[in-house]
PDB file of C-alpha atoms in Angstrom:
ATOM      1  CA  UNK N   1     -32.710 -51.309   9.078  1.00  0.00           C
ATOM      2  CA  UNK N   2     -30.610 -50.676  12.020  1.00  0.00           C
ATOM      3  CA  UNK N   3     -33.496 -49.760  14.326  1.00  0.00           C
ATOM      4  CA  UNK N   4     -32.794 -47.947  17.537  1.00  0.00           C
ATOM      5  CA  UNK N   5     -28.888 -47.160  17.786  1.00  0.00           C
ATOM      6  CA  UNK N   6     -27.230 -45.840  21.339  1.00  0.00           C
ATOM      7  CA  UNK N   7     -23.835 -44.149  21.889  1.00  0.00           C
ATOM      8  CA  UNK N   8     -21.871 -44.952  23.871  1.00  0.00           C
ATOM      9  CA  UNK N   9     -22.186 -48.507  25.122  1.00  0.00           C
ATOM     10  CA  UNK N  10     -20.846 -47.668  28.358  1.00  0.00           C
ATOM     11  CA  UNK N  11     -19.347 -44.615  30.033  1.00  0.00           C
ATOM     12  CA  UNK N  12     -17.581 -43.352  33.182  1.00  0.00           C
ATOM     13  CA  UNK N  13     -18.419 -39.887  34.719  1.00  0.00           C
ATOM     14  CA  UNK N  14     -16.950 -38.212  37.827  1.00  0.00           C
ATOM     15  CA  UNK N  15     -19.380 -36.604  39.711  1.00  0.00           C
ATOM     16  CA  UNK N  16     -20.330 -33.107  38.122  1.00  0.00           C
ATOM     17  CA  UNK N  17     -19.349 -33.956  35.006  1.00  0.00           C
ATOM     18  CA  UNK N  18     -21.616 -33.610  31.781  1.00  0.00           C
ATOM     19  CA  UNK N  19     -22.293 -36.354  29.107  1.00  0.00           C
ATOM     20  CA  UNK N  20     -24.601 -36.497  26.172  1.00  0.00           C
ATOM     21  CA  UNK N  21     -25.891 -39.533  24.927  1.00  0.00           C
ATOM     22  CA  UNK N  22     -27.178 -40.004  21.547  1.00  0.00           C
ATOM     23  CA  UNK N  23     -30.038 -41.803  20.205  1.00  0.00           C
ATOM     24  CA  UNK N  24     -30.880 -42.344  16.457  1.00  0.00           C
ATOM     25  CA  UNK N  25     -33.585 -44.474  14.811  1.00  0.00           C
ATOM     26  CA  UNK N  26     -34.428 -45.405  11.340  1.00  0.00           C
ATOM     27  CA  UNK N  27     -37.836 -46.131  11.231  1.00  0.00           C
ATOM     28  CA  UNK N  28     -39.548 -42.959  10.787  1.00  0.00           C
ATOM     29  CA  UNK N  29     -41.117 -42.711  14.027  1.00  0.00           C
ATOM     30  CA  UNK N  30     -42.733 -39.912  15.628  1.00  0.00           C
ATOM     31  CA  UNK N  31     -42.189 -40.667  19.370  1.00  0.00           C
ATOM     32  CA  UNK N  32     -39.561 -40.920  20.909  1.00  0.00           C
ATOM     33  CA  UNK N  33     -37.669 -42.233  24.800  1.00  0.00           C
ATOM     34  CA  UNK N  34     -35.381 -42.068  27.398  1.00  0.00           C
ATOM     35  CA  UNK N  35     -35.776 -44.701  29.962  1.00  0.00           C
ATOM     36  CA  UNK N  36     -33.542 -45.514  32.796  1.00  0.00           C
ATOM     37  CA  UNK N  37     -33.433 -49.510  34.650  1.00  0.00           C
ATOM     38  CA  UNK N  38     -32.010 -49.551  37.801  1.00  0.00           C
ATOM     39  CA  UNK N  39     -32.061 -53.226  39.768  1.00  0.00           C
ATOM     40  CA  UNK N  40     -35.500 -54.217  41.545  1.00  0.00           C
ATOM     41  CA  UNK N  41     -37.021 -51.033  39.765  1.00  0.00           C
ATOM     42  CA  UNK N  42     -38.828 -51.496  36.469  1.00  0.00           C
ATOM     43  CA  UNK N  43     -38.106 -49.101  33.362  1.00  0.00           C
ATOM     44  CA  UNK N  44     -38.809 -45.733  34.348  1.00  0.00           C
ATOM     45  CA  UNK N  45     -39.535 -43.031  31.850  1.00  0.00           C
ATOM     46  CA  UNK N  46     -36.968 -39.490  31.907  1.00  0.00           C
ATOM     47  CA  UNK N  47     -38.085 -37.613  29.034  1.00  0.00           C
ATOM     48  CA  UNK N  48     -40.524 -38.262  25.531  1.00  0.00           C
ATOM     49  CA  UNK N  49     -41.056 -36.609  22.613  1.00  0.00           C
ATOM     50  CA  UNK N  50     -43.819 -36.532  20.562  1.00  0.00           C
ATOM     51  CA  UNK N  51     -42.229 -35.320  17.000  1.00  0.00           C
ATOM     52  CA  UNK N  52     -39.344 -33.267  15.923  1.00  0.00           C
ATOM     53  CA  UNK N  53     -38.899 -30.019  18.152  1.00  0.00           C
ATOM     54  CA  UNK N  54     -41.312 -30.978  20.772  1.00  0.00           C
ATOM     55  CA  UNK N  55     -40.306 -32.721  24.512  1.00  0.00           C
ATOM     56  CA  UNK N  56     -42.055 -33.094  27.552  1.00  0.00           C
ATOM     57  CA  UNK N  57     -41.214 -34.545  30.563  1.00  0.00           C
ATOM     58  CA  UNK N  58     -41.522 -38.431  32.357  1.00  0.00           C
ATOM     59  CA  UNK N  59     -41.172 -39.768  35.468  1.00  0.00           C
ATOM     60  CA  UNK N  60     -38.126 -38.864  36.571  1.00  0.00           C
ATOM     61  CA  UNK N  61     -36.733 -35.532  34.453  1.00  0.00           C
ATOM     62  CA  UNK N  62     -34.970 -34.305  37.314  1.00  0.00           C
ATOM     63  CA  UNK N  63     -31.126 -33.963  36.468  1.00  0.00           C
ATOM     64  CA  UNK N  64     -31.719 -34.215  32.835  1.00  0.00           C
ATOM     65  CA  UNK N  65     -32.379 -32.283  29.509  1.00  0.00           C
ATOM     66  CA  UNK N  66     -33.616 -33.251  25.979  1.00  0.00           C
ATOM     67  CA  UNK N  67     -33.700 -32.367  22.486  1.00  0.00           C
ATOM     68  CA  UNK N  68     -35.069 -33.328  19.499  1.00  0.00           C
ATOM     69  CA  UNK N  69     -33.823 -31.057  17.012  1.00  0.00           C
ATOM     70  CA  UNK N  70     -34.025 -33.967  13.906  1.00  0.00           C
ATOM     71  CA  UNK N  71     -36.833 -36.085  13.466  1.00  0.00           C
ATOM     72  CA  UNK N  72     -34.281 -39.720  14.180  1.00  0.00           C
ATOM     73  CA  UNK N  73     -32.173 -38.297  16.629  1.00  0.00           C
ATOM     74  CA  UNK N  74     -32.934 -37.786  20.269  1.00  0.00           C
ATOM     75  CA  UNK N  75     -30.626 -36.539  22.953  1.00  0.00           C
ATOM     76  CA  UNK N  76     -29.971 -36.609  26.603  1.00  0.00           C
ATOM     77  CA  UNK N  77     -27.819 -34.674  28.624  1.00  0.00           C
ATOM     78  CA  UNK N  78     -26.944 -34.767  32.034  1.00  0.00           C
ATOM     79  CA  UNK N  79     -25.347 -31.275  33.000  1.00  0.00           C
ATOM     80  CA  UNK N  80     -23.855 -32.295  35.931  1.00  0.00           C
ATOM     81  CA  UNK N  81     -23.933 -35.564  36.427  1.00  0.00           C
ATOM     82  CA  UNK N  82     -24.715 -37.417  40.003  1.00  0.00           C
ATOM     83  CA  UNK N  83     -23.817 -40.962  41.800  1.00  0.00           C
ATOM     84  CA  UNK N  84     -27.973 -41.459  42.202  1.00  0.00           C
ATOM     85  CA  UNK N  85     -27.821 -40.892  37.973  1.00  0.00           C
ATOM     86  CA  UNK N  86     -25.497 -44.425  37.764  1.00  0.00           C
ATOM     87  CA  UNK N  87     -27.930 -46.712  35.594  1.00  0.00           C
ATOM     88  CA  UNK N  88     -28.404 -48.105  32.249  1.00  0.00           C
ATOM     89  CA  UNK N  89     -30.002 -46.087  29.546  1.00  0.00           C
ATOM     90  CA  UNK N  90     -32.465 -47.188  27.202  1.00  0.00           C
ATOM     91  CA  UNK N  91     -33.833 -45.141  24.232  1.00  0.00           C
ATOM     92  CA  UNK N  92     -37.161 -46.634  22.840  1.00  0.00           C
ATOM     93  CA  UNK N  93     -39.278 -45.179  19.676  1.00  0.00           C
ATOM     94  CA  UNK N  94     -42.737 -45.829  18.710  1.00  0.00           C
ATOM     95  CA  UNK N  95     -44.510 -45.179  15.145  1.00  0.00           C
ATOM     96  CA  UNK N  96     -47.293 -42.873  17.300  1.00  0.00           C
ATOM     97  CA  UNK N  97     -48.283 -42.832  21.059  1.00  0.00           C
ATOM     98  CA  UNK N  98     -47.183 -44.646  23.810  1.00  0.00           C
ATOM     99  CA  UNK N  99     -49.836 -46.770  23.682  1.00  0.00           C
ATOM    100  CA  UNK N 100     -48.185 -48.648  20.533  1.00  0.00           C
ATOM    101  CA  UNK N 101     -45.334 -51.012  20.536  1.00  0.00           C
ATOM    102  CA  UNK N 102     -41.994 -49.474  21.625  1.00  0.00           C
ATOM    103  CA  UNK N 103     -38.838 -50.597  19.870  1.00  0.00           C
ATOM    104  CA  UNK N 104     -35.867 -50.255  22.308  1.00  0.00           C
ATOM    105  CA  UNK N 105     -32.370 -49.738  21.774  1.00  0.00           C
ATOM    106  CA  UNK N 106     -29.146 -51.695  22.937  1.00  0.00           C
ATOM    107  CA  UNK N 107     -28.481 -49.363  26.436  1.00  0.00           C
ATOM    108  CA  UNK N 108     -26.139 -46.908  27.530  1.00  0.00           C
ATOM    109  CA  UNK N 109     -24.137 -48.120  30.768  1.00  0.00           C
ATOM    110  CA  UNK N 110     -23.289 -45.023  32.911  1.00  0.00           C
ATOM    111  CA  UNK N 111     -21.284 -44.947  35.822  1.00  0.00           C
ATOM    112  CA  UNK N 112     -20.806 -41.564  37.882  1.00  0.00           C
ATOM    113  CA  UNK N 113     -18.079 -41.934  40.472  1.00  0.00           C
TER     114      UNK N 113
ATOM    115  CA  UNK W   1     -52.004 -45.667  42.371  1.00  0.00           C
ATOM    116  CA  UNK W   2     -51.457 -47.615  38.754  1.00  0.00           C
ATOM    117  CA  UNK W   3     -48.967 -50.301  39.790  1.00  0.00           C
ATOM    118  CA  UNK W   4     -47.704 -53.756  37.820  1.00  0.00           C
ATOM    119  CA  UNK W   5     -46.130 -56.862  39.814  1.00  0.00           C
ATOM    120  CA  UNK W   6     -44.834 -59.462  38.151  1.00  0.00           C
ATOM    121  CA  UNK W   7     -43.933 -63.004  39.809  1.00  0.00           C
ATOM    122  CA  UNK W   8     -41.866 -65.148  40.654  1.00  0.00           C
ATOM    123  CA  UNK W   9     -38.641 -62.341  40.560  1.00  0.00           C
ATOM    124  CA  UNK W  10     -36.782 -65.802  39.260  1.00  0.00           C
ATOM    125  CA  UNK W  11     -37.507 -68.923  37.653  1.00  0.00           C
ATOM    126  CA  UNK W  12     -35.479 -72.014  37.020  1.00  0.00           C
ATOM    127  CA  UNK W  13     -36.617 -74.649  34.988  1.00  0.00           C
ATOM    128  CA  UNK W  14     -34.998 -77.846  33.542  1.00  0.00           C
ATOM    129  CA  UNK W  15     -35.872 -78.176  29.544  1.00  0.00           C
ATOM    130  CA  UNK W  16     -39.012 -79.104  28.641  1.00  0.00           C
ATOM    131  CA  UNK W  17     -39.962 -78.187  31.761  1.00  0.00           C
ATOM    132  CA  UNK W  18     -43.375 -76.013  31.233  1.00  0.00           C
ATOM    133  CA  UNK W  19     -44.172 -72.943  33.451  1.00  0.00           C
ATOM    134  CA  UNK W  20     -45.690 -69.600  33.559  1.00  0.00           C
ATOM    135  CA  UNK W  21     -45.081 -66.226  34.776  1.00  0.00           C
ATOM    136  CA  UNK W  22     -47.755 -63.789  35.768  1.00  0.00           C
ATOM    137  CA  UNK W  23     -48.043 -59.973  35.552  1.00  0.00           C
ATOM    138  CA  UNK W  24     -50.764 -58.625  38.011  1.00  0.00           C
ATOM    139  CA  UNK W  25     -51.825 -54.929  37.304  1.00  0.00           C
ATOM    140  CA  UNK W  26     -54.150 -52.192  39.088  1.00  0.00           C
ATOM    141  CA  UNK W  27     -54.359 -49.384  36.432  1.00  0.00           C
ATOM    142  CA  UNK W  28     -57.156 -47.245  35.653  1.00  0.00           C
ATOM    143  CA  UNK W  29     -58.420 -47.554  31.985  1.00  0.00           C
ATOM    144  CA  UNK W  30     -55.809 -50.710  30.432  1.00  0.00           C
ATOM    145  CA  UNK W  31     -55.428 -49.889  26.770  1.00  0.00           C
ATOM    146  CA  UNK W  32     -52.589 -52.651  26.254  1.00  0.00           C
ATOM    147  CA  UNK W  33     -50.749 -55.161  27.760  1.00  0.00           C
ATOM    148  CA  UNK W  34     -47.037 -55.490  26.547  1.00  0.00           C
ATOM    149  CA  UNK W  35     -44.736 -58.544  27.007  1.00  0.00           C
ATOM    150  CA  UNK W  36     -41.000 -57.950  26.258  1.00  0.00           C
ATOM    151  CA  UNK W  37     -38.033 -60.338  26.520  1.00  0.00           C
ATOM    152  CA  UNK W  38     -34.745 -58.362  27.676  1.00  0.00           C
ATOM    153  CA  UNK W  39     -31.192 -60.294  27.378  1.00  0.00           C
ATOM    154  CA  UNK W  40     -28.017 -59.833  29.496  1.00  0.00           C
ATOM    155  CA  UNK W  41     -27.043 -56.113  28.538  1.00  0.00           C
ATOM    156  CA  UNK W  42     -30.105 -55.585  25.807  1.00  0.00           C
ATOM    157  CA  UNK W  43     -32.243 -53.795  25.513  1.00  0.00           C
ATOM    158  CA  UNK W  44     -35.847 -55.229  25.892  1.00  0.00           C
ATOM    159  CA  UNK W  45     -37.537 -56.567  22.402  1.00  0.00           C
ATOM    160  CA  UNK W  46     -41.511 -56.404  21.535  1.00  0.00           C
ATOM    161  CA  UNK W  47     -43.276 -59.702  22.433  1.00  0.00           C
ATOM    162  CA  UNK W  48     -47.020 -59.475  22.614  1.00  0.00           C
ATOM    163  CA  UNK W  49     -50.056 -56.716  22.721  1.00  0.00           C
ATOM    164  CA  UNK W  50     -52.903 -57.971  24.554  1.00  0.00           C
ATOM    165  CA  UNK W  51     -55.993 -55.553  24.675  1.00  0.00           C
ATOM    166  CA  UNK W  52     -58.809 -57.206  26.114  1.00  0.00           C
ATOM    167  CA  UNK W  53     -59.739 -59.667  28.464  1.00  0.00           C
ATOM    168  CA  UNK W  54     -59.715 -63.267  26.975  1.00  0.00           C
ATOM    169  CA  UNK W  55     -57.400 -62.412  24.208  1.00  0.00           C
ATOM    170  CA  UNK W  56     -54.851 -64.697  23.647  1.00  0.00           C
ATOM    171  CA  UNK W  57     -51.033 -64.711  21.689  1.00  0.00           C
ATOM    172  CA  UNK W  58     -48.607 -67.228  20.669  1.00  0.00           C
ATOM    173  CA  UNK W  59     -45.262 -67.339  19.289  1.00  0.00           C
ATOM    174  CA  UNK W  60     -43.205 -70.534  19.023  1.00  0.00           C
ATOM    175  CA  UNK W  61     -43.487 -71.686  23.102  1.00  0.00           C
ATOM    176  CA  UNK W  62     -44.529 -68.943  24.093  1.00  0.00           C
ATOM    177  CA  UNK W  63     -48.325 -68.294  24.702  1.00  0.00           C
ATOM    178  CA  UNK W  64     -49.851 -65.058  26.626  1.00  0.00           C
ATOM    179  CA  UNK W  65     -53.008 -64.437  27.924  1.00  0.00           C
ATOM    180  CA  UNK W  66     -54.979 -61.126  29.773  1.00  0.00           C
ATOM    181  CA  UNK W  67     -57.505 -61.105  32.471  1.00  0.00           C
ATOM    182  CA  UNK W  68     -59.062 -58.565  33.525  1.00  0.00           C
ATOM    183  CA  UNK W  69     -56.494 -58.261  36.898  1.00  0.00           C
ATOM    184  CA  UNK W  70     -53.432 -60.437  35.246  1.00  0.00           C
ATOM    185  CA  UNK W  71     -51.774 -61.736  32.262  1.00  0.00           C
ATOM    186  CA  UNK W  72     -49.438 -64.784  32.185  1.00  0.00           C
ATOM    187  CA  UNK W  73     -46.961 -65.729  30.053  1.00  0.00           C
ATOM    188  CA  UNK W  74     -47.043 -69.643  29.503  1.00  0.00           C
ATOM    189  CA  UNK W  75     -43.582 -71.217  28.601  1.00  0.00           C
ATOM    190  CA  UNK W  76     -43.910 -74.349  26.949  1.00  0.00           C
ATOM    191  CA  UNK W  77     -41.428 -76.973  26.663  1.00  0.00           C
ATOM    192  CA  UNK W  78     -38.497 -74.442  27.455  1.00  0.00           C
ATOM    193  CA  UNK W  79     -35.293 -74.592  26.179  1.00  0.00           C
ATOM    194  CA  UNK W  80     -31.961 -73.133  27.275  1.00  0.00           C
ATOM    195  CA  UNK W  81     -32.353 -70.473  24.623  1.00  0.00           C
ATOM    196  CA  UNK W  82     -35.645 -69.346  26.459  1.00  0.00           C
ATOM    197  CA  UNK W  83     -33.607 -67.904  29.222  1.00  0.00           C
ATOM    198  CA  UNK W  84     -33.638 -63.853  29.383  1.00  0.00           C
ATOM    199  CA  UNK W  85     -35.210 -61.321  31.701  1.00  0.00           C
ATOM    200  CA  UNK W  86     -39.321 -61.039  30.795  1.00  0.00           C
ATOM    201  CA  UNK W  87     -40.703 -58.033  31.401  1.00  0.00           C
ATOM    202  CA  UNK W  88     -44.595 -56.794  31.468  1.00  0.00           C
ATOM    203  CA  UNK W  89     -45.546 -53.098  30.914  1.00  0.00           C
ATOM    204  CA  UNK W  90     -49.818 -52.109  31.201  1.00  0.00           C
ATOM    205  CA  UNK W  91     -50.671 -48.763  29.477  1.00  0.00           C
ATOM    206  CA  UNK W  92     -53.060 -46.638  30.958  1.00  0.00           C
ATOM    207  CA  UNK W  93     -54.339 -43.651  28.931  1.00  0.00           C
ATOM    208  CA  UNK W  94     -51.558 -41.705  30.081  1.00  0.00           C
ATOM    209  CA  UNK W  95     -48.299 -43.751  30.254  1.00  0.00           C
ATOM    210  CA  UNK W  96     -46.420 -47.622  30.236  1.00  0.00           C
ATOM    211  CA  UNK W  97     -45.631 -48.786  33.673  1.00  0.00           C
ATOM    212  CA  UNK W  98     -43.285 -51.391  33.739  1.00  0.00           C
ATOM    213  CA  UNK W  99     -43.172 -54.463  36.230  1.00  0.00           C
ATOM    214  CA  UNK W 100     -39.595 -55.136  37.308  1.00  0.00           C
ATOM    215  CA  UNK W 101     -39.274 -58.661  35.900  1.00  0.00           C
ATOM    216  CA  UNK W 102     -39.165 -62.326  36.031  1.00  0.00           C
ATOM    217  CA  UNK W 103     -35.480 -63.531  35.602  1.00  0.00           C
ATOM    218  CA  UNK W 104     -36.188 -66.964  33.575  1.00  0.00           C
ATOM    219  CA  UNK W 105     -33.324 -69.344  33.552  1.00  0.00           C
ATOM    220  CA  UNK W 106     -33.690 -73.042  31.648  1.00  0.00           C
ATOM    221  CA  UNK W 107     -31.320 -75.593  32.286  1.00  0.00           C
ATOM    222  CA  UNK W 108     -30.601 -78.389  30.000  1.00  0.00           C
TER     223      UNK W 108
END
């Protein structure tokens, strides 16, 4: 089992530029994550989903959008991307709620210029 | 306001050299306790669940414990391999709330 895959590894924006990054996991979870870790913060949650065709928002959904069109996939867009949105990326998945373990991919480097 | 705080932000430690690292919380209703190790440009990777005060985990050096306030991670006997980014996370009946991290660096 692969896990949690991310692509890309790492990319650079300009500012208003739009990006999707993919997530994709193979264990047949229901929930799934976008995180973002900036330095001195801790992991702070964007978007969640709860099952395939359903998202809701986190912490900090401002700037981004999500779908969940197939169960092992989950997507995040930035429309028009921002300096401020410069940070890693981290898709997670857990079997049910949050309140289980979270399995977290590799990380998406982004850099908007 | 639920809040986690872990210390110190960075350890060093010579192997062999035993330590631990603490994870204070203040969140309403705990209904887990997670402990994650993160490498250099990884993404972080399941540790421990702790539920309930008094419960206690160990794999290899590693041992964690919860309180009703804290948990700690104890490091025993480190080696250089032990060296990553731990992080803490408390879930609440609504959400995880990560602690930023204690930087753990073992020397040989």
């Amino acid at each position: 089992n692969a896990g949690v895959t991310q692509t890309p590894k790492f990319r650079v924006l300009k500012t208003g530029q739009s990006m999707t990054l993919l997530c994709a996991q193979d264990m047949n979870h229901e929930y799934m994550y976008w995180y973002r870790q900036d330095p001195g913060m801790g992991l702070r949650l964007i978007h969640y989903s709860v099952g395939e065709g359903t998202t809701a928002k986190g912490e900090v959904p401002d700037g981004y959008n999500v779908s969940r069109l197939k169960k092992q996939n989950f997507l995040l867009g930035l429309e028009s991307a921002a300096p401020s949105q410069t940070s890693v990326y981290f898709c997670a998945s857990s079997r049910q709620g949050r309140g289980e373990t979270q399995y977290f991919g590799p990380g998406t480097r982004l850099l908007v210029l | 306001e639920d809040q986690v705080t872990q210390s110190p932000e960075a350890l060093r430690l010579q192997e062999g050299e035993s330590s631990s690292l603490n994870c204070s919380y203040t969140v309403s209703g705990l209904r887990g306790l997670f402990w994650y190790r993160q490498d250099p440009g990884k993404g972080p990777e399941f540790l421990f669940t702790l539920y309930s005060a008094g419960e206690e985990k160990e794999k290899e050096r590693l041992k964690a414990t919860l309180t009703k306030k804290e948990s700690f991670l104890h490091i025993t006997a480190p080696k250089p391999e032990d060296s990553a980014t731990y992080l803490c996370a408390a879930h609440n009946t609504d959400k995880l709330i990560f602690g930023t991290g204690t930087r753990l660096q073992v020397f040989p």
